[in-house]
Coordinates of C-alpha atoms in Angstrom, one line a residue:
M23 CA 54.8 -52.8 18.3
T24 CA 56.9 -54.8 20.2
G25 CA 55.9 -57.6 22.5
R26 CA 53.3 -61.1 22.1
I27 CA 49.9 -60.3 20.8
Y28 CA 47.0 -61.6 22.7
Q29 CA 43.7 -62.1 21.7
D30 CA 41.2 -62.5 24.9
G31 CA 38.4 -61.3 26.7
G32 CA 40.1 -57.9 26.5
E33 CA 40.7 -56.9 23.7
G34 CA 36.7 -58.4 22.5
L35 CA 35.8 -56.4 25.6
L36 CA 37.5 -53.3 24.1
E37 CA 35.6 -54.3 20.6
A38 CA 32.3 -53.8 22.4
F39 CA 33.3 -50.3 24.3
R40 CA 34.5 -49.1 20.4
D41 CA 31.1 -50.3 19.3
L42 CA 29.0 -49.1 21.9
R43 CA 30.5 -44.9 21.1
V44 CA 32.3 -45.2 25.1
D45 CA 34.7 -42.3 25.1
Y46 CA 36.1 -43.4 29.1
V47 CA 37.0 -46.3 31.3
F48 CA 37.0 -45.3 34.6
S49 CA 38.7 -48.0 36.6
S50 CA 39.7 -48.6 40.6
P51 CA 41.7 -51.4 39.8
G52 CA 41.9 -54.9 40.5
S53 CA 44.0 -57.8 39.0
E54 CA 41.1 -59.1 37.3
W55 CA 41.8 -56.3 34.6
A56 CA 44.8 -57.4 33.1
P57 CA 43.1 -58.4 30.1
L58 CA 41.4 -55.2 29.3
W59 CA 45.0 -53.3 30.4
E60 CA 46.6 -55.6 27.8
A61 CA 44.2 -54.6 25.0
V62 CA 44.6 -50.9 26.1
A63 CA 48.1 -50.8 26.0
R64 CA 47.3 -52.8 22.1
Q65 CA 45.6 -49.2 21.3
A66 CA 47.5 -47.2 22.4
E67 CA 50.8 -48.7 20.7
A68 CA 48.7 -49.2 17.3
G69 CA 47.3 -45.9 17.6
A70 CA 44.0 -46.5 16.9
P71 CA 41.0 -45.2 17.9
G72 CA 39.2 -46.0 21.4
P73 CA 37.3 -44.7 25.3
R74 CA 40.6 -43.8 27.3
Y75 CA 41.1 -45.7 30.3
I76 CA 41.8 -43.5 33.8
D77 CA 43.0 -45.1 36.9
L78 CA 41.8 -43.7 39.9
W79 CA 41.9 -44.8 43.7
H80 CA 38.9 -45.5 44.4
E81 CA 35.3 -47.2 43.8
T82 CA 32.9 -44.1 44.1
L83 CA 35.5 -42.2 42.8
A84 CA 35.5 -44.1 39.8
V85 CA 31.6 -43.8 39.1
D86 CA 31.0 -40.4 40.3
M87 CA 32.8 -39.4 37.7
A88 CA 31.1 -41.4 34.7
I89 CA 28.0 -40.0 36.1
G90 CA 29.2 -36.3 36.1
Y91 CA 30.9 -37.0 32.7
G92 CA 27.1 -38.8 31.8
L93 CA 24.9 -35.9 32.7
V94 CA 26.8 -33.7 30.8
T95 CA 27.2 -35.5 27.8
G96 CA 24.2 -37.3 28.1
R97 CA 26.4 -40.6 27.3
M98 CA 27.2 -44.2 29.0
Q99 CA 30.3 -44.8 29.5
A100 CA 32.6 -47.7 31.1
V101 CA 33.5 -48.4 35.0
L102 CA 35.6 -51.4 36.2
L103 CA 35.4 -52.4 39.9
H104 CA 37.2 -54.9 41.8
A105 CA 35.8 -58.4 42.6
A106 CA 32.5 -58.1 45.2
P107 CA 34.5 -55.5 47.7
G108 CA 35.3 -53.4 44.9
L109 CA 31.5 -53.1 44.2
L110 CA 30.3 -53.1 47.2
Q111 CA 32.5 -50.0 47.9
G112 CA 31.3 -48.2 45.1
A113 CA 27.9 -49.2 45.7
C114 CA 26.7 -46.1 46.9
G115 CA 27.9 -44.4 43.6
I116 CA 26.2 -46.8 41.2
H117 CA 22.9 -45.7 43.7
G118 CA 22.8 -42.4 42.4
A119 CA 23.7 -43.4 39.0
L120 CA 20.4 -45.0 39.0
L121 CA 18.3 -42.2 41.0
A122 CA 20.0 -39.5 38.2
E123 CA 18.7 -41.8 35.4
V124 CA 22.7 -42.1 34.0
P125 CA 23.4 -44.9 31.7
M126 CA 26.6 -46.6 32.7
L127 CA 28.5 -49.6 32.2
V128 CA 29.9 -51.2 35.2
F129 CA 31.8 -54.3 35.3
S130 CA 33.8 -56.4 38.3
S131 CA 34.8 -59.9 37.8
E132 CA 34.7 -63.3 40.5
A133 CA 36.7 -66.5 39.7
N134 CA 34.6 -69.9 38.7
S135 CA 37.9 -72.7 38.5
Y136 CA 39.5 -71.7 42.1
G137 CA 43.0 -72.7 40.9
E138 CA 42.3 -76.2 40.0
R139 CA 41.7 -75.9 35.7
E140 CA 45.3 -76.8 34.0
S141 CA 44.9 -73.8 31.9
V142 CA 44.8 -70.9 33.9
D143 CA 45.9 -69.5 37.0
P144 CA 43.4 -66.9 38.6
G145 CA 45.2 -66.3 41.0
S146 CA 44.4 -67.4 45.1
Q147 CA 43.3 -64.5 45.9
W148 CA 39.4 -65.4 44.7
Y149 CA 39.9 -68.8 46.4
R150 CA 40.5 -67.4 49.8
N151 CA 38.7 -64.3 50.2
L152 CA 37.2 -62.7 47.0
S153 CA 34.4 -64.8 46.1
I154 CA 30.8 -64.5 47.4
V155 CA 27.9 -66.9 47.5
G156 CA 25.1 -65.6 45.1
G157 CA 27.7 -64.0 42.7
P158 CA 28.4 -60.0 42.3
H159 CA 25.7 -59.9 40.1
G160 CA 23.3 -61.1 42.8
L161 CA 24.6 -58.0 45.0
A162 CA 24.7 -55.4 42.5
A163 CA 20.6 -56.1 41.5
P164 CA 19.3 -54.0 43.9
F165 CA 21.0 -50.9 42.8
V166 CA 21.2 -51.7 39.0
K167 CA 19.1 -51.4 35.9
W168 CA 19.9 -54.5 34.7
S169 CA 22.3 -57.5 36.5
N170 CA 24.1 -59.8 35.0
Q171 CA 27.1 -62.5 34.2
I172 CA 29.1 -63.5 31.3
P173 CA 28.7 -67.5 31.3
G174 CA 32.2 -68.0 28.3
I175 CA 33.5 -66.3 25.7
E176 CA 31.3 -66.9 23.2
T177 CA 29.1 -64.3 24.4
L178 CA 31.0 -61.8 25.6
Y179 CA 31.1 -59.3 22.7
E180 CA 27.5 -59.1 22.0
M181 CA 26.5 -59.6 26.0
V182 CA 28.4 -56.1 26.6
K183 CA 26.7 -54.8 23.5
R184 CA 23.0 -55.8 24.6
A185 CA 24.0 -54.3 28.3
G186 CA 25.2 -51.2 26.6
E187 CA 22.0 -51.0 24.9
I188 CA 19.5 -52.0 28.3
S189 CA 21.2 -48.9 30.1
Q190 CA 20.8 -46.5 27.2
R191 CA 17.2 -46.9 27.1
Q192 CA 14.5 -45.6 29.5
P193 CA 14.7 -45.2 31.6
R194 CA 18.3 -44.9 31.5
G195 CA 20.6 -46.6 34.6
P196 CA 23.3 -48.5 35.4
V197 CA 23.8 -52.0 34.6
Y198 CA 25.8 -54.6 35.8
L199 CA 28.3 -57.9 34.3
N200 CA 30.2 -59.8 36.6
A201 CA 32.8 -60.6 34.2
P202 CA 34.8 -63.7 35.7
V203 CA 39.0 -64.1 35.4
E204 CA 39.1 -66.8 33.4
V205 CA 36.5 -65.6 30.3
L206 CA 38.6 -62.7 30.2
L207 CA 41.7 -65.2 30.1
E208 CA 40.2 -66.5 27.5
E209 CA 40.9 -66.7 23.8
W210 CA 38.6 -64.9 21.6
K211 CA 37.4 -64.7 17.8
P212 CA 36.0 -61.1 16.8
S213 CA 32.6 -61.6 15.8
P214 CA 31.3 -62.2 12.5
F215 CA 28.8 -59.4 12.6
P216 CA 31.1 -55.9 13.7
M217 CA 28.9 -53.2 14.0
Q218 CA 28.1 -49.9 16.0
V219 CA 25.3 -50.4 18.4
A220 CA 22.2 -48.5 16.9
P221 CA 20.7 -45.3 19.1
P222 CA 17.3 -45.9 20.8
A223 CA 14.6 -44.6 19.3
R224 CA 12.6 -41.5 19.9
K225 CA 9.4 -42.1 21.5
I226 CA 6.5 -39.8 20.3
S227 CA 3.3 -38.6 21.8
P228 CA 0.3 -39.5 19.7
Q229 CA -1.4 -36.7 17.9
E230 CA -4.5 -37.6 20.5
D231 CA -2.6 -36.7 24.0
I232 CA -1.5 -33.3 22.8
D233 CA -4.7 -32.2 21.8
A234 CA -6.2 -34.0 25.0
L235 CA -3.1 -31.8 26.7
V236 CA -3.8 -28.4 25.5
E237 CA -7.9 -28.8 26.3
A238 CA -7.1 -29.6 29.2
I239 CA -4.9 -25.9 29.6
R240 CA -7.7 -24.6 28.0
A241 CA -9.9 -25.3 30.4
A242 CA -8.1 -24.7 33.6
R243 CA -8.2 -21.5 35.5
E244 CA -5.0 -21.6 37.1
P245 CA -2.7 -24.6 35.9
V246 CA 1.2 -24.9 37.1
I247 CA 4.2 -27.0 35.8
M248 CA 6.3 -28.9 38.3
T249 CA 9.2 -30.1 37.4
E250 CA 12.6 -31.9 38.4
S251 CA 14.5 -33.0 35.5
A252 CA 13.1 -31.6 32.9
G253 CA 16.6 -30.2 31.9
R254 CA 18.6 -32.8 31.7
D255 CA 18.0 -33.2 28.2
P256 CA 19.0 -29.7 27.0
E257 CA 15.8 -29.8 24.3
G258 CA 14.0 -30.4 27.6
F259 CA 15.1 -27.2 28.9
H260 CA 14.3 -25.0 26.0
A261 CA 10.9 -26.5 25.0
L262 CA 9.9 -25.6 28.6
V263 CA 10.7 -22.0 28.0
Q264 CA 8.6 -21.8 25.1
F265 CA 5.3 -24.3 26.5
A266 CA 5.3 -21.7 29.0
E267 CA 5.5 -18.6 27.6
A268 CA 3.5 -20.4 25.1
F269 CA 0.3 -20.5 27.7
G270 CA 1.4 -18.2 30.9
I271 CA 2.3 -21.1 33.2
P272 CA 4.6 -20.1 36.3
V273 CA 6.6 -22.8 36.9
I274 CA 7.6 -24.5 39.9
E275 CA 11.1 -26.5 40.9
P276 CA 9.7 -28.4 43.7
Q277 CA 12.7 -29.5 46.9
S278 CA 13.1 -32.9 44.9
T279 CA 15.0 -31.0 41.7
V280 CA 17.5 -32.6 40.5
C281 CA 18.7 -30.1 37.8
G282 CA 17.8 -26.3 36.2
N283 CA 15.2 -26.6 34.3
F284 CA 13.6 -23.3 33.4
P285 CA 15.6 -19.2 33.5
K286 CA 16.0 -18.7 37.0
E287 CA 15.2 -14.6 36.2
H288 CA 12.5 -15.1 34.1
P289 CA 9.1 -14.4 34.8
L290 CA 7.2 -17.7 34.7
Y291 CA 9.4 -18.9 37.5
L292 CA 8.3 -18.8 41.2
G293 CA 10.9 -21.1 42.3
N294 CA 10.9 -23.8 45.1
E295 CA 7.8 -23.6 47.0
I296 CA 4.0 -24.4 45.4
G297 CA 2.8 -21.9 48.2
A298 CA -0.8 -21.1 47.7
L299 CA -1.4 -22.5 44.3
R300 CA -1.6 -25.0 46.2
D301 CA -5.3 -23.9 47.3
T302 CA -5.7 -22.6 44.1
A303 CA -4.5 -24.6 41.0
D304 CA -6.9 -26.4 39.0
L305 CA -4.5 -27.9 36.5
V306 CA -0.7 -29.5 37.8
L307 CA 1.2 -30.7 34.6
L308 CA 4.2 -32.6 36.0
V309 CA 6.3 -32.8 33.5
A310 CA 9.5 -35.1 34.5
C311 CA 8.2 -34.5 37.9
R312 CA 8.7 -38.2 39.7
A313 CA 7.7 -36.5 43.9
P314 CA 6.0 -33.5 43.2
W315 CA 5.5 -32.8 47.0
Y316 CA 5.2 -34.3 50.7
A317 CA 3.8 -36.2 51.9
P318 CA 2.8 -37.9 48.7
S319 CA -0.6 -37.3 49.6
N320 CA -0.4 -33.3 49.8
K321 CA -1.3 -32.8 46.5
P322 CA -3.1 -29.3 45.4
A323 CA -7.4 -30.6 45.9
Q324 CA -9.5 -29.2 43.2
A325 CA -6.5 -30.2 40.6
R326 CA -6.7 -32.5 38.2
T327 CA -2.8 -34.2 37.3
I328 CA -1.6 -34.4 33.7
V329 CA 2.1 -36.3 33.8
I330 CA 4.4 -35.7 30.6
D331 CA 7.5 -37.7 31.1
P332 CA 7.8 -41.0 29.3
V333 CA 9.2 -43.0 32.5
P334 CA 6.3 -42.0 35.0
Q335 CA 6.4 -44.4 36.8
R336 CA 10.1 -45.1 38.3
P337 CA 10.9 -48.6 38.9
Q338 CA 13.7 -47.8 41.0
S339 CA 11.1 -46.1 43.5
V340 CA 9.8 -48.0 46.4
Y341 CA 7.1 -45.7 46.6
Q342 CA 5.3 -42.8 44.3
V343 CA 2.3 -41.6 44.5
L344 CA 1.3 -39.1 41.4
F345 CA -2.8 -38.6 41.7
A346 CA -2.7 -38.7 37.4
D347 CA -5.4 -38.0 35.8
R348 CA -3.7 -38.7 32.3
Y349 CA -0.2 -40.3 31.8
I350 CA 1.3 -38.5 28.3
E351 CA 4.8 -40.7 27.6
G352 CA 6.4 -39.3 24.7
E353 CA 9.5 -37.5 24.6
I354 CA 9.1 -34.2 26.3
A355 CA 10.8 -31.8 24.7
D356 CA 8.7 -33.0 21.4
T357 CA 5.9 -33.1 23.7
L358 CA 5.9 -29.4 25.1
R359 CA 6.7 -28.0 21.6
R360 CA 4.2 -29.6 19.7
A361 CA 1.6 -28.4 22.1
A362 CA 2.8 -25.0 22.3
E363 CA 2.5 -24.7 18.1
Q364 CA -1.5 -24.8 19.1
A365 CA -1.3 -21.6 22.2
A366 CA -2.5 -18.2 22.0
P367 CA -0.1 -16.9 23.8
A368 CA -2.3 -13.1 23.5
D369 CA -5.3 -15.0 24.9
H370 CA -3.4 -15.2 28.5
A371 CA -1.5 -12.2 28.7
S372 CA -3.4 -11.0 32.2
R373 CA -2.1 -14.7 33.9
R374 CA 1.7 -14.0 32.6
A375 CA 1.6 -10.8 34.3
R376 CA 0.2 -12.3 37.4
H377 CA 2.9 -14.8 37.5
A378 CA 5.2 -12.1 36.9
E379 CA 4.6 -9.7 40.0
T380 CA 4.7 -13.0 41.9
H381 CA 8.1 -13.9 40.4
K382 CA 9.5 -10.3 40.8
A383 CA 8.2 -9.9 44.7
Q384 CA 10.0 -13.4 44.9
R385 CA 12.7 -11.9 43.6
E386 CA 13.2 -9.0 45.8
R387 CA 12.3 -11.5 48.5
I388 CA 15.7 -12.7 47.9
A389 CA 17.3 -9.7 47.2
R390 CA 16.5 -8.1 50.7
A391 CA 18.1 -11.8 52.4
E392 CA 21.3 -10.8 50.6
A393 CA 21.2 -7.4 51.6
A394 CA 20.5 -8.5 55.6
A395 CA 23.4 -10.8 54.6
K396 CA 26.0 -7.9 54.4
D397 CA 24.9 -6.3 57.7
S398 CA 25.5 -9.9 59.3
P399 CA 28.7 -10.0 61.6
R400 CA 29.2 -13.9 60.6
I401 CA 29.0 -15.0 57.0
T402 CA 26.1 -16.9 56.4
A403 CA 24.4 -19.3 53.7
P404 CA 22.9 -16.6 51.2
G405 CA 25.5 -14.4 51.5
L406 CA 27.8 -16.7 50.8
V407 CA 26.0 -17.8 47.6
A408 CA 24.9 -14.8 46.8
A409 CA 29.1 -13.7 46.5
L410 CA 29.8 -16.6 44.3
R411 CA 27.2 -15.7 41.9
E412 CA 28.8 -12.6 41.2
A413 CA 32.6 -14.0 41.4
V414 CA 32.2 -17.6 38.7
P415 CA 32.4 -16.2 35.1
D416 CA 29.0 -17.0 33.1
D417 CA 29.3 -20.5 32.4
T418 CA 29.6 -21.5 36.1
I419 CA 28.1 -25.0 36.0
F420 CA 27.6 -25.7 39.9
V421 CA 27.9 -29.0 41.0
D422 CA 25.5 -29.2 45.0
E423 CA 25.9 -31.5 48.0
T424 CA 25.0 -29.5 50.6
I425 CA 22.3 -30.6 52.3
T426 CA 20.3 -27.9 55.4
H427 CA 22.1 -25.4 53.2
S428 CA 20.3 -26.5 49.2
R429 CA 17.2 -24.6 48.8
I430 CA 19.4 -21.8 49.5
V431 CA 21.7 -22.6 46.9
Q432 CA 18.7 -23.4 44.3
Q433 CA 16.7 -20.1 45.3
H434 CA 20.3 -18.1 45.8
L435 CA 22.4 -19.6 42.4
S436 CA 21.6 -18.2 39.2
W437 CA 21.4 -19.8 35.6
D438 CA 19.4 -18.9 32.0
E439 CA 21.0 -22.1 30.3
P440 CA 20.5 -25.8 30.7
H441 CA 23.4 -28.1 32.2
R442 CA 24.2 -24.6 34.7
Y443 CA 23.3 -27.1 37.7
F444 CA 23.3 -30.6 39.4
Y445 CA 22.4 -31.9 42.6
V446 CA 24.5 -34.8 43.4
Q447 CA 22.1 -37.4 44.3
G448 CA 21.9 -40.9 46.3
G449 CA 24.4 -41.6 49.4
L450 CA 26.5 -37.9 50.3
G451 CA 30.2 -38.6 49.6
Q452 CA 30.6 -38.6 45.6
G453 CA 29.9 -34.4 45.0
I454 CA 33.4 -35.0 44.2
G455 CA 33.6 -37.2 41.7
V456 CA 30.7 -35.8 40.5
A457 CA 32.4 -32.1 39.6
L458 CA 35.3 -33.7 38.9
G459 CA 33.3 -35.8 35.7
V460 CA 31.7 -32.7 35.1
K461 CA 35.0 -31.0 34.8
L462 CA 35.9 -33.4 32.3
A463 CA 32.8 -33.3 30.1
A464 CA 33.0 -29.6 29.7
P465 CA 36.8 -28.6 29.9
Q466 CA 36.2 -25.5 29.1
S467 CA 33.4 -24.6 31.7
F468 CA 34.2 -22.9 35.2
V469 CA 33.0 -25.8 37.6
V470 CA 32.2 -25.1 40.7
L471 CA 30.8 -27.6 44.1
T472 CA 29.4 -27.1 46.8
V473 CA 29.1 -29.2 49.7
G474 CA 28.9 -29.2 52.7
D475 CA 31.4 -29.7 55.7
G476 CA 30.0 -33.4 57.0
S477 CA 29.3 -34.6 53.0
L478 CA 32.6 -33.4 52.3
L479 CA 34.1 -35.8 54.5
Y480 CA 32.0 -38.4 53.2
N481 CA 33.9 -38.2 50.3
P482 CA 37.0 -39.8 49.4
I483 CA 39.0 -36.8 49.4
V484 CA 42.9 -37.8 49.0
Q485 CA 42.0 -40.3 46.2
A486 CA 39.1 -37.4 44.6
L487 CA 42.6 -33.9 44.7
A488 CA 44.8 -36.5 43.2
A489 CA 42.3 -37.4 40.5
S490 CA 41.9 -33.5 40.3
R491 CA 45.6 -32.8 39.7
N492 CA 46.4 -36.2 37.9
N493 CA 43.8 -35.9 35.4
D494 CA 44.0 -31.6 34.6
L495 CA 40.4 -31.0 35.8
P496 CA 40.7 -27.6 38.1
V497 CA 37.4 -27.3 40.0
L498 CA 36.9 -24.9 43.0
I499 CA 35.4 -26.7 45.8
L500 CA 33.3 -24.2 48.5
V501 CA 32.8 -25.5 51.8
F502 CA 30.3 -24.8 54.1
N503 CA 31.6 -25.2 57.3
N504 CA 28.9 -24.8 60.0
R505 CA 31.5 -27.3 61.7
K506 CA 27.8 -30.2 62.3
Y507 CA 25.7 -32.5 61.0
L508 CA 23.1 -30.0 60.7
S509 CA 20.4 -31.8 59.0
M510 CA 21.2 -34.3 61.8
H511 CA 20.6 -32.2 64.9
Y512 CA 17.1 -30.8 63.3
N513 CA 15.6 -34.8 62.1
H514 CA 16.4 -34.9 65.9
M515 CA 14.7 -32.2 67.4
R516 CA 11.7 -32.9 64.9
F517 CA 11.1 -36.2 66.7
Y518 CA 11.9 -35.4 70.5
P519 CA 11.8 -31.1 70.5
D520 CA 11.9 -31.6 74.6
G521 CA 13.7 -34.5 74.6
V522 CA 17.0 -35.1 77.0
T523 CA 19.2 -33.9 74.1
K524 CA 18.1 -30.6 73.8
A525 CA 17.4 -30.5 77.3
G526 CA 20.8 -31.7 78.7
G527 CA 22.5 -29.9 75.7
Y528 CA 23.4 -33.5 74.5
E529 CA 25.5 -33.6 70.5
Y530 CA 25.3 -37.0 70.0
G531 CA 25.8 -37.7 66.0
V532 CA 26.3 -34.2 65.0
D533 CA 29.5 -32.7 66.5
L534 CA 32.4 -32.0 63.1
S535 CA 33.9 -28.9 66.0
G536 CA 37.3 -32.0 65.5
Q537 CA 37.9 -31.3 61.9
P538 CA 40.3 -30.8 61.1
P539 CA 41.4 -27.7 58.5
L540 CA 39.2 -28.9 55.7
E541 CA 41.3 -26.6 52.9
A542 CA 44.5 -28.4 54.5
F543 CA 43.9 -31.1 52.3
G544 CA 45.0 -30.1 48.9
E545 CA 48.6 -28.6 50.1
P546 CA 50.0 -31.7 49.0
F547 CA 48.7 -31.7 45.4
G548 CA 49.6 -28.2 45.4
M549 CA 45.8 -26.7 45.4
H550 CA 44.6 -23.0 46.8
C551 CA 43.7 -23.3 50.0
A552 CA 42.4 -21.0 52.0
A553 CA 39.6 -20.8 55.0
V554 CA 37.8 -17.4 55.5
S555 CA 35.2 -16.4 58.2
D556 CA 35.0 -12.9 57.9
P557 CA 32.5 -11.1 55.5
A558 CA 35.0 -8.4 54.9
E559 CA 37.7 -10.7 53.8
L560 CA 34.9 -12.9 51.8
E561 CA 34.9 -11.2 48.5
R562 CA 38.6 -11.6 48.2
A563 CA 39.2 -14.9 48.8
L564 CA 36.4 -16.0 46.5
A565 CA 38.4 -14.1 44.0
D566 CA 41.7 -15.8 44.3
A567 CA 40.4 -18.9 44.6
V568 CA 38.5 -18.1 41.5
A569 CA 41.8 -17.3 39.8
A570 CA 43.7 -20.0 41.0
V571 CA 40.9 -22.4 38.8
Q572 CA 41.6 -20.3 36.2
G573 CA 45.0 -20.6 36.7
G574 CA 44.8 -24.5 36.5
R575 CA 44.7 -24.8 39.6
S576 CA 41.7 -26.8 41.7
A577 CA 41.1 -24.8 44.7
I578 CA 39.7 -25.3 48.6
L579 CA 37.9 -22.5 49.9
N580 CA 36.9 -23.3 53.4
V581 CA 33.9 -21.1 54.2
M582 CA 33.3 -20.8 58.7
L583 CA 29.6 -20.2 58.4
E584 CA 26.9 -18.5 60.8
K585 CA 25.3 -21.9 61.0

C-alpha cells in the first residue's frame, strides 16, 4: 500500500460499521467526510472486508436507497449527509424511514472550533454559513427515533455502535448522529474490546396470551383480521396464512397497508374494505395494524379488539386509537403459529366457505372492471394495472408511489409471496430511490415503480436516474399520467363542492399540463423511453419496456390515462 496511513475518526467510524454488519454506506457527499473517504480507500487498497461506499447526487436519494435496501433485507445501513442543510434535504426520506420502521444510521456534521484551534482547520464554510444554533442533532430529533452528538474521539466507536443497536430494536427506525469535523480528524485508538454487535433478542408472547387469543376466537361468531405490515417479515406473511387458514378468519388490508401481507388469490383474502363485516364482526384482530379505520373512532361497534403487535402504540404517531381490549406484544410470527397449533380447522369449514364466496365475488368485480377497461377508448388505471400484471415476470417486486390510483394498484396487482409489494411512506418524491434500493437488495428480481406524474416530479429525477445507470440497477418506472394533481383536486372539491373554483373552472394547485415529456428524462442516461396513450398500443409498449429492463437498461413508460 502506498501513501501515508492515517488512523483517525474515519477509521473508527468504518470499524463501527463493520461491527454493525453494515453492507452499504449511501452518501450524498459533503466536505466533512474526507476522513471516512480515506478509510474507505485504505479498505479498498488492502482488499479488506467492509461496507461498500456509494456516492449519490442527492440527499433524499441516499436515504431512500437505504430504505429500499432495508425493506427487502431487514438490515440497517448507513447514510452520510452534509451538515445541517444536507440533513434537511434528506429529512423527507428520513421521516419516511421512521414511518416504515426501517433501521438506519444517519450522519452529518458541524464544526466546533471554527478555525480557532491550531491543530485543525475544518474550513471557513463552517464559520460562514453551515452551522446552525443548537446543532443538527436538534434539527433531526423530531423525525428520527434517537438523535445525539458524538462529543469526542474517545466515544466515537462505541457511540456509533450504540446508535446502531438502538436503531435495530423495536420500534425499528432511523437514528441520527452529529459527527463534528474536528472529532473525525482526531487520532483514533482502536478499542481494546473490538467485537461485532449481538443481534436483538426475540420477544415471545407468554402462553397465557396465546391461550386467551385462542379462547376469544373460539367464542367469536364473526372474527376478522386486519393488517398493514405483518408481511414486512416474510415469516409474518407465512404465519398469517397458517393462522387464518387454521381458524377460517378472513384477512383485510386497509387503506393504510404498506406492504403485501397475504396472498391475493387466497380464498380468505377480502381486499381493502371491511364492508359489511363492520356491522357483523364481533372480534377484530389487529395484526401489525396501526390505523385500521378512518375516522379513528369508526370501528365495528359490536366487536372486541385484540392487538397483536410488538409495538402497538407507535411513538412516531401523533394520534392513534386502537380501542384494544387486549394487547399481545410478542413476535408476530411466533404468536400466530402457536395460536394456529391449537386450532381445530374442521370446526371452521362453513366460515371458510362463506368467506371464499365473498372473495370470489370480489375477484369477479375486479375482472369485470378490467374487462370494461378493454372497451374504453382511453387507457384507464384498472386496464393499465391489469396489463402490467400480465407483462412482468412472476418474481416482480412492485414499489408504489401513486396517490389517486393507489387503491387500484393494490386491488389489481397480484402476489402470493412476501416482499412483492411496498408502498412508499412519508412525503412524496421518494419512489425512484426506494425502488433502486430494492433492486440493490434483490438484483435477480424484476422491480417496477408505479408512480403518478405529480409524485414523479417531486423526485430528484436526474440524480436518481444517474444512480440507476452508474450502479447497474435497471428498473421499470411506470408513470400514471393524468396531467394534474388529481388528489388535490378531489380534496378541494370535498371542502368546497359548490365554490368559486368549481363554478369558474379554476385549477389552482392542480394543473400539470405544462410538464415536459416525462419519459425524456431518461434519454441522457441511455434508458428506454416511451409514451403511450392508445389502449391498442399498451401491451406492446409494456413488452418493450420489460425487455429493456431485462436487458439491463432502466425504462420509463409514460402512460397517458383517462383520469
